[in-house]
Amino acid sequence: LDEIPIDDVDLDLVRSVTLTDVYSYMNYLSRDRVRHANSPGAGYGLAPAARARKIAAIRSFYKYLTNKAKLIAENPMQDLDSPRLKKNLPRYLDLHESIQLLESVDAPNKERDYCILTLFLNCGLRISELVGLNLTDVRGEQLRVLGKGNKERMLYLNDACQGAIEDWLAVRSHLAAADKNALFLTRKHTRMTTDAVHYMVKQRLKKAGLDSSQYSSHKLRHTAATLMLQNGVDVRTLQELLGHEHLNTTQIYTRTTPPARTSSKMYRPLTARSCGCVPAAGPVHPAAALPAIMGSAAAAAANSSTRIRLALGSGLTPLALAAPMAGPAAAMTAGNRRRCRPPTTISATGTMQKR
């Protein structure tokens, strides 16, 4: 491809490209294209994800020529299919590893790094959202976050986040900040960049004895979402907290929460014995057991040498749970009462009577 001149590429050539040409190009990429041109031992054939990116670029280019520039009348790539991609489950830290990461934070920049990690693990921020935070975005118990597409959302901060922010602001107040508005500053007193946060997270993961090649700042967002789901936050609420536009994006985290799937079997309609109105003994709604979980986590944090401010130590973040027994258990009981109503008969006078 490097030897093919592109001086003769004009609008007529672009119009002449067909779906067959693109699929032939995809076959070349999947079988004959060198994976890494500068590597002596590179194999052949690009992965489906790499081919899908090229398909997306071709689609966007022809969509622009058709809808925006109005240079071609019809879009020949409208029916172009992408390679089937393997769906991988989000990788995340469990509760013990999260506490281990927070405990390992030490000087230098202890207060700043601890605050950043706490916000990642409690609020599930994107890295772009974190570096864009300003001092004015911290409003007591609330945090204003500007997400994708300039969409604003408000997050409620628990004691863990509030304490970490207070500690960092106490240090920041003594710094001569080049950016007066930035919440997080570098050693040069400028606003932290995404690269700086990535590097800091990798270094803190190594310090905690965790595999930094498997985890990143975005994996901490996955961690926050998974831990909240595992401890009773519903998917709709989590969608709002994470700033997802579509529910399907949030539902991928439900595949990483086996405790929720296991407990759900207790609340299916046929769980109740025979046709009795009382369900089988034993099931406890997950939210009912949450105070015990939170208490144990808080006790473990209190005994730690450092203050471990995690969501489970001071209430789930950022929103509180609903009533413990509202939901599946209550719905099942009502359903059993409906199924167990005594049958009725019609009397000689035409009125309905219970047997």
Short mmCIF file of C-alpha atoms in Angstrom, two decimals:
data_model
loop_
_atom_site.label_atom_id
_atom_site.label_comp_id
_atom_site.label_asym_id
_atom_site.label_seq_id
_atom_site.Cartn_x
_atom_site.Cartn_y
_atom_site.Cartn_z
CA LEU A 1 0.00 0.00 0.00
CA ASP A 2 2.88 2.38 0.66
CA GLU A 3 3.95 2.10 -2.99
CA ILE A 4 0.56 3.05 -4.42
CA PRO A 5 0.45 6.74 -5.43
CA ILE A 6 -2.56 8.71 -4.21
CA ASP A 7 -2.21 11.71 -6.50
CA ASP A 8 -4.99 10.40 -8.75
CA VAL A 9 -7.50 9.93 -5.91
CA ASP A 10 -10.43 12.19 -6.74
CA LEU A 11 -14.19 12.26 -6.21
CA ASP A 12 -14.85 10.00 -9.21
CA LEU A 13 -12.64 7.30 -7.72
CA VAL A 14 -14.38 7.62 -4.36
CA ARG A 15 -17.78 7.22 -6.06
CA SER A 16 -16.61 4.11 -7.92
CA VAL A 17 -15.75 2.16 -4.72
CA THR A 18 -18.26 -0.64 -4.05
CA LEU A 19 -19.02 -2.94 -1.13
CA THR A 20 -17.20 -5.73 -2.96
CA ASP A 21 -14.02 -3.64 -3.02
CA VAL A 22 -14.22 -2.96 0.70
CA TYR A 23 -14.85 -6.62 1.57
CA SER A 24 -11.85 -7.60 -0.57
CA TYR A 25 -9.79 -5.10 1.40
CA MET A 26 -11.08 -6.65 4.65
CA ASN A 27 -10.01 -10.11 3.45
CA TYR A 28 -6.55 -8.75 2.78
CA LEU A 29 -6.40 -7.26 6.29
CA SER A 30 -7.53 -10.49 7.95
CA ARG A 31 -5.10 -12.80 6.12
CA ASP A 32 -2.19 -11.00 4.45
CA ARG A 33 -1.63 -7.73 6.32
CA VAL A 34 1.47 -7.70 8.55
CA ARG A 35 0.42 -7.05 12.14
CA HIS A 36 3.49 -5.03 13.14
CA ALA A 37 5.48 -3.79 10.17
CA ASN A 38 8.56 -2.85 12.22
CA SER A 39 8.75 -6.10 14.16
CA PRO A 40 10.88 -8.90 12.66
CA GLY A 41 8.74 -11.70 14.10
CA ALA A 42 5.32 -10.19 13.35
CA GLY A 43 2.55 -12.43 12.12
CA TYR A 44 -0.11 -11.80 9.52
CA GLY A 45 -3.73 -10.77 9.80
CA LEU A 46 -5.21 -7.96 11.88
CA ALA A 47 -7.47 -8.66 14.84
CA PRO A 48 -11.23 -8.07 14.51
CA ALA A 49 -11.02 -4.92 16.65
CA ALA A 50 -8.43 -3.37 14.31
CA ARG A 51 -10.53 -4.22 11.25
CA ALA A 52 -13.63 -2.80 12.93
CA ARG A 53 -11.87 0.54 13.43
CA LYS A 54 -11.08 0.71 9.72
CA ILE A 55 -14.69 -0.13 8.88
CA ALA A 56 -15.85 2.68 11.17
CA ALA A 57 -13.51 5.14 9.43
CA ILE A 58 -14.80 4.17 5.98
CA ARG A 59 -18.41 4.46 7.13
CA SER A 60 -17.85 7.88 8.68
CA PHE A 61 -16.05 9.15 5.58
CA TYR A 62 -18.85 8.18 3.21
CA LYS A 63 -21.52 9.38 5.63
CA TYR A 64 -19.83 12.78 5.67
CA LEU A 65 -19.66 12.91 1.84
CA THR A 66 -23.36 12.02 1.61
CA ASN A 67 -25.07 13.87 4.47
CA LYS A 68 -22.79 16.83 5.22
CA ALA A 69 -20.76 17.72 2.13
CA LYS A 70 -23.49 16.54 -0.32
CA LEU A 71 -20.78 15.46 -2.79
CA ILE A 72 -22.32 12.06 -3.59
CA ALA A 73 -26.00 11.26 -3.95
CA GLU A 74 -26.08 7.81 -2.33
CA ASN A 75 -23.98 6.21 0.38
CA PRO A 76 -22.53 2.95 -1.02
CA MET A 77 -21.28 1.93 2.46
CA GLN A 78 -24.65 2.11 4.19
CA ASP A 79 -24.93 -1.70 4.39
CA LEU A 80 -21.29 -2.33 5.28
CA ASP A 81 -21.03 -4.86 8.13
CA SER A 82 -18.43 -4.83 10.88
CA PRO A 83 -16.51 -7.91 12.11
CA ARG A 84 -18.04 -9.67 15.07
CA LEU A 85 -16.19 -8.60 18.20
CA LYS A 86 -15.65 -10.68 21.31
CA LYS A 87 -17.34 -9.13 24.33
CA ASN A 88 -15.03 -9.17 27.31
CA LEU A 89 -16.23 -8.62 30.85
CA PRO A 90 -14.93 -5.49 32.60
CA ARG A 91 -11.88 -6.13 34.76
CA TYR A 92 -12.11 -4.72 38.27
CA LEU A 93 -10.58 -4.79 41.76
CA ASP A 94 -12.45 -6.53 44.54
CA LEU A 95 -13.09 -4.85 47.88
CA HIS A 96 -9.93 -6.23 49.51
CA GLU A 97 -7.74 -5.06 46.61
CA SER A 98 -9.38 -1.63 46.66
CA ILE A 99 -8.57 -1.20 50.34
CA GLN A 100 -5.07 -2.51 49.69
CA LEU A 101 -4.58 0.16 47.01
CA LEU A 102 -5.73 2.96 49.30
CA GLU A 103 -3.60 1.75 52.20
CA SER A 104 -0.46 1.78 50.08
CA VAL A 105 -0.66 5.50 49.23
CA ASP A 106 2.25 7.38 50.81
CA ALA A 107 4.42 10.45 50.18
CA PRO A 108 5.06 12.28 47.97
CA ASN A 109 1.71 13.79 46.94
CA LYS A 110 -0.07 11.53 49.41
CA GLU A 111 -3.16 13.70 49.93
CA ARG A 112 -3.64 14.41 46.22
CA ASP A 113 -3.21 10.83 45.05
CA TYR A 114 -5.35 9.46 47.87
CA CYS A 115 -8.14 11.90 46.95
CA ILE A 116 -7.97 10.96 43.26
CA LEU A 117 -8.09 7.22 43.98
CA THR A 118 -10.95 7.70 46.44
CA LEU A 119 -13.03 9.59 43.87
CA PHE A 120 -12.32 6.93 41.26
CA LEU A 121 -13.34 4.09 43.57
CA ASN A 122 -16.39 5.83 45.06
CA CYS A 123 -17.85 7.88 42.23
CA GLY A 124 -16.70 5.97 39.14
CA LEU A 125 -15.47 9.09 37.33
CA ARG A 126 -13.98 9.03 33.88
CA ILE A 127 -10.40 10.25 33.76
CA SER A 128 -11.42 13.17 31.54
CA GLU A 129 -14.07 14.14 34.08
CA LEU A 130 -11.57 14.03 36.94
CA VAL A 131 -8.90 16.21 35.31
CA GLY A 132 -11.63 18.70 34.34
CA LEU A 133 -12.80 19.24 37.92
CA ASN A 134 -12.55 22.79 39.27
CA LEU A 135 -12.61 24.11 42.82
CA THR A 136 -16.10 25.50 42.23
CA ASP A 137 -17.37 22.00 41.36
CA VAL A 138 -17.02 20.91 45.00
CA ARG A 139 -20.23 22.04 46.66
CA GLY A 140 -20.34 20.57 50.14
CA GLU A 141 -21.89 17.12 49.86
CA GLN A 142 -22.24 17.42 46.10
CA LEU A 143 -19.80 17.25 43.21
CA ARG A 144 -20.59 18.76 39.83
CA VAL A 145 -19.25 16.59 36.99
CA LEU A 146 -19.12 17.56 33.33
CA GLY A 147 -19.27 14.36 31.30
CA LYS A 148 -19.34 13.40 27.64
CA GLY A 149 -21.15 15.77 25.34
CA ASN A 150 -20.96 18.51 28.01
CA LYS A 151 -23.65 16.73 29.98
CA GLU A 152 -23.69 17.86 33.58
CA ARG A 153 -24.57 15.61 36.50
CA MET A 154 -24.46 16.01 40.27
CA LEU A 155 -22.97 13.31 42.50
CA TYR A 156 -23.54 13.10 46.24
CA LEU A 157 -20.29 12.63 48.17
CA ASN A 158 -20.09 10.28 51.13
CA ASP A 159 -17.85 10.83 54.16
CA ALA A 160 -14.98 9.06 52.42
CA CYS A 161 -14.89 11.49 49.51
CA GLN A 162 -15.57 14.58 51.61
CA GLY A 163 -12.73 13.77 54.00
CA ALA A 164 -10.26 13.07 51.18
CA ILE A 165 -11.17 16.31 49.41
CA GLU A 166 -10.80 18.33 52.65
CA ASP A 167 -7.34 16.88 53.27
CA TRP A 168 -6.20 17.68 49.73
CA LEU A 169 -7.65 21.22 49.77
CA ALA A 170 -5.76 21.91 52.99
CA VAL A 171 -2.51 21.07 51.15
CA ARG A 172 -3.52 22.80 47.92
CA SER A 173 -4.24 26.08 49.69
CA HIS A 174 -0.50 26.48 50.34
CA LEU A 175 0.48 25.95 46.69
CA ALA A 176 0.98 28.78 44.20
CA ALA A 177 -1.26 27.34 41.53
CA ALA A 178 -0.68 28.38 37.93
CA ASP A 179 -4.29 27.36 37.23
CA LYS A 180 -6.38 28.98 39.95
CA ASN A 181 -9.49 26.94 39.10
CA ALA A 182 -8.03 23.43 38.78
CA LEU A 183 -8.87 21.05 41.62
CA PHE A 184 -5.88 18.76 41.09
CA LEU A 185 -2.40 20.11 40.41
CA THR A 186 0.90 18.62 39.28
CA ARG A 187 4.26 19.18 40.95
CA LYS A 188 4.68 22.19 38.65
CA HIS A 189 1.37 23.57 39.99
CA THR A 190 -0.43 23.19 36.65
CA ARG A 191 -3.68 21.33 36.02
CA MET A 192 -3.19 17.57 35.97
CA THR A 193 -3.42 15.95 32.55
CA THR A 194 -4.84 12.55 31.64
CA ASP A 195 -1.30 11.25 31.03
CA ALA A 196 -0.23 12.40 34.50
CA VAL A 197 -3.19 10.65 36.12
CA HIS A 198 -2.57 7.46 34.11
CA TYR A 199 1.05 7.43 35.21
CA MET A 200 0.17 8.09 38.85
CA VAL A 201 -2.42 5.29 38.95
CA LYS A 202 0.05 2.82 37.41
CA GLN A 203 2.69 3.72 39.98
CA ARG A 204 0.24 3.39 42.88
CA LEU A 205 -0.91 0.00 41.59
CA LYS A 206 2.69 -1.22 41.52
CA LYS A 207 3.25 0.13 45.02
CA ALA A 208 0.20 -1.83 46.23
CA GLY A 209 1.54 -5.06 44.73
CA LEU A 210 -1.17 -5.20 42.04
CA ASP A 211 -0.62 -5.98 38.36
CA SER A 212 -0.37 -2.56 36.72
CA SER A 213 -0.51 -4.13 33.26
CA GLN A 214 -4.02 -5.44 33.95
CA TYR A 215 -5.47 -2.35 35.66
CA SER A 216 -5.72 1.34 34.85
CA SER A 217 -7.64 4.44 35.86
CA HIS A 218 -10.62 3.28 33.78
CA LYS A 219 -10.54 -0.09 35.54
CA LEU A 220 -11.08 1.82 38.79
CA ARG A 221 -14.30 3.14 37.23
CA HIS A 222 -15.28 -0.47 36.51
CA THR A 223 -14.45 -1.28 40.12
CA ALA A 224 -16.75 1.41 41.49
CA ALA A 225 -19.63 0.30 39.25
CA THR A 226 -19.25 -3.39 40.09
CA LEU A 227 -18.96 -2.87 43.85
CA MET A 228 -22.05 -0.67 43.89
CA LEU A 229 -24.04 -3.27 41.94
CA GLN A 230 -22.88 -6.05 44.22
CA ASN A 231 -24.10 -4.11 47.24
CA GLY A 232 -27.62 -3.28 46.14
CA VAL A 233 -27.56 -0.23 43.83
CA ASP A 234 -30.02 -0.81 40.97
CA VAL A 235 -28.96 -0.56 37.33
CA ARG A 236 -31.02 2.57 36.58
CA THR A 237 -29.42 4.49 39.43
CA LEU A 238 -25.97 3.28 38.39
CA GLN A 239 -26.64 4.50 34.85
CA GLU A 240 -27.22 8.03 36.17
CA LEU A 241 -24.18 7.92 38.43
CA LEU A 242 -21.84 6.83 35.64
CA GLY A 243 -23.33 9.21 33.09
CA HIS A 244 -24.24 6.52 30.56
CA GLU A 245 -26.59 7.61 27.82
CA HIS A 246 -27.90 4.08 27.14
CA LEU A 247 -28.85 1.44 29.69
CA ASN A 248 -27.19 -1.28 27.62
CA THR A 249 -23.80 0.24 28.43
CA THR A 250 -24.49 -0.10 32.15
CA GLN A 251 -25.96 -3.60 31.96
CA ILE A 252 -22.59 -5.14 31.10
CA TYR A 253 -21.68 -4.75 34.79
CA THR A 254 -24.56 -7.06 35.76
CA ARG A 255 -22.59 -9.91 34.20
CA THR A 256 -19.80 -9.42 36.74
CA THR A 257 -21.98 -9.69 39.88
CA PRO A 258 -22.55 -13.40 40.67
CA PRO A 259 -23.96 -12.69 44.18
CA ALA A 260 -26.85 -10.77 42.66
CA ARG A 261 -27.59 -13.55 40.19
CA THR A 262 -27.43 -16.16 42.95
CA SER A 263 -29.79 -14.31 45.28
CA SER A 264 -32.27 -13.61 42.48
CA LYS A 265 -33.29 -17.27 42.40
CA MET A 266 -34.95 -16.78 45.79
CA TYR A 267 -37.42 -14.26 44.39
CA ARG A 268 -38.86 -16.11 41.42
CA PRO A 269 -42.61 -16.77 41.60
CA LEU A 270 -42.40 -20.57 41.92
CA THR A 271 -40.00 -20.44 44.85
CA ALA A 272 -42.92 -20.54 47.32
CA ARG A 273 -43.94 -23.97 48.57
CA SER A 274 -46.91 -25.43 46.67
CA CYS A 275 -49.66 -22.79 46.65
CA GLY A 276 -49.16 -21.38 50.13
CA CYS A 277 -49.14 -17.65 50.66
CA VAL A 278 -45.87 -17.76 52.65
CA PRO A 279 -42.65 -18.12 50.62
CA ALA A 280 -40.10 -20.76 51.50
CA ALA A 281 -38.16 -19.88 54.63
CA GLY A 282 -34.70 -18.55 54.33
CA PRO A 283 -34.41 -15.89 51.60
CA VAL A 284 -33.23 -12.50 52.71
CA HIS A 285 -33.24 -9.57 50.34
CA PRO A 286 -29.65 -8.46 49.55
CA ALA A 287 -30.35 -4.93 50.77
CA ALA A 288 -31.47 -6.29 54.15
CA ALA A 289 -28.00 -7.75 54.73
CA LEU A 290 -26.26 -4.58 53.60
CA PRO A 291 -25.92 -2.90 57.04
CA ALA A 292 -23.91 -5.89 58.28
CA ILE A 293 -21.64 -5.72 55.24
CA MET A 294 -21.15 -1.98 55.69
CA GLY A 295 -20.48 -2.40 59.40
CA SER A 296 -17.80 -5.01 58.86
CA ALA A 297 -16.11 -2.88 56.23
CA ALA A 298 -16.21 0.14 58.51
CA ALA A 299 -14.72 -1.86 61.39
CA ALA A 300 -11.90 -3.10 59.18
CA ALA A 301 -11.20 0.44 58.06
CA ALA A 302 -11.19 1.76 61.63
CA ASN A 303 -8.49 -0.73 62.62
CA SER A 304 -6.29 0.22 59.69
CA SER A 305 -3.17 2.26 60.21
CA THR A 306 -4.46 4.83 57.76
CA ARG A 307 -7.92 6.24 57.22
CA ILE A 308 -9.53 4.05 54.59
CA ARG A 309 -12.35 6.03 53.13
CA LEU A 310 -14.26 3.63 50.94
CA ALA A 311 -17.89 3.77 49.98
CA LEU A 312 -18.86 0.72 52.00
CA GLY A 313 -17.42 2.26 55.14
CA SER A 314 -19.78 5.21 55.24
CA GLY A 315 -22.81 4.25 53.19
CA LEU A 316 -23.10 3.37 49.53
CA THR A 317 -22.06 6.10 47.16
CA PRO A 318 -23.46 8.34 46.00
CA LEU A 319 -27.16 7.63 46.69
CA ALA A 320 -28.80 5.78 49.58
CA LEU A 321 -30.72 2.55 49.12
CA ALA A 322 -34.47 2.24 49.12
CA ALA A 323 -36.42 0.36 51.79
CA PRO A 324 -34.78 -3.07 52.29
CA MET A 325 -37.80 -5.23 51.57
CA ALA A 326 -39.28 -3.18 48.76
CA GLY A 327 -38.94 -4.92 45.43
CA PRO A 328 -38.75 -8.62 44.52
CA ALA A 329 -39.74 -10.05 47.92
CA ALA A 330 -42.77 -7.78 48.30
CA ALA A 331 -43.83 -8.35 44.71
CA MET A 332 -43.60 -12.11 45.15
CA THR A 333 -45.74 -12.05 48.30
CA ALA A 334 -48.41 -10.03 46.54
CA GLY A 335 -48.29 -12.43 43.62
CA ASN A 336 -48.77 -15.41 45.93
CA ARG A 337 -51.85 -13.78 47.47
CA ARG A 338 -53.36 -13.32 44.03
CA ARG A 339 -52.72 -16.94 43.09
CA CYS A 340 -54.12 -18.23 46.39
CA ARG A 341 -57.54 -16.56 46.25
CA PRO A 342 -60.29 -19.15 46.82
CA PRO A 343 -62.14 -20.20 43.66
CA THR A 344 -65.62 -18.77 43.08
CA THR A 345 -68.87 -20.31 41.83
CA ILE A 346 -72.07 -18.86 40.44
CA SER A 347 -75.14 -19.51 42.60
CA ALA A 348 -78.69 -20.15 41.39
CA THR A 349 -79.48 -16.45 41.81
CA GLY A 350 -76.58 -15.53 39.53
CA THR A 351 -74.33 -14.02 42.21
CA MET A 352 -70.64 -14.84 42.69
CA GLN A 353 -69.90 -16.84 45.82
CA LYS A 354 -66.65 -18.15 47.34
CA ARG A 355 -66.44 -21.85 48.08
#
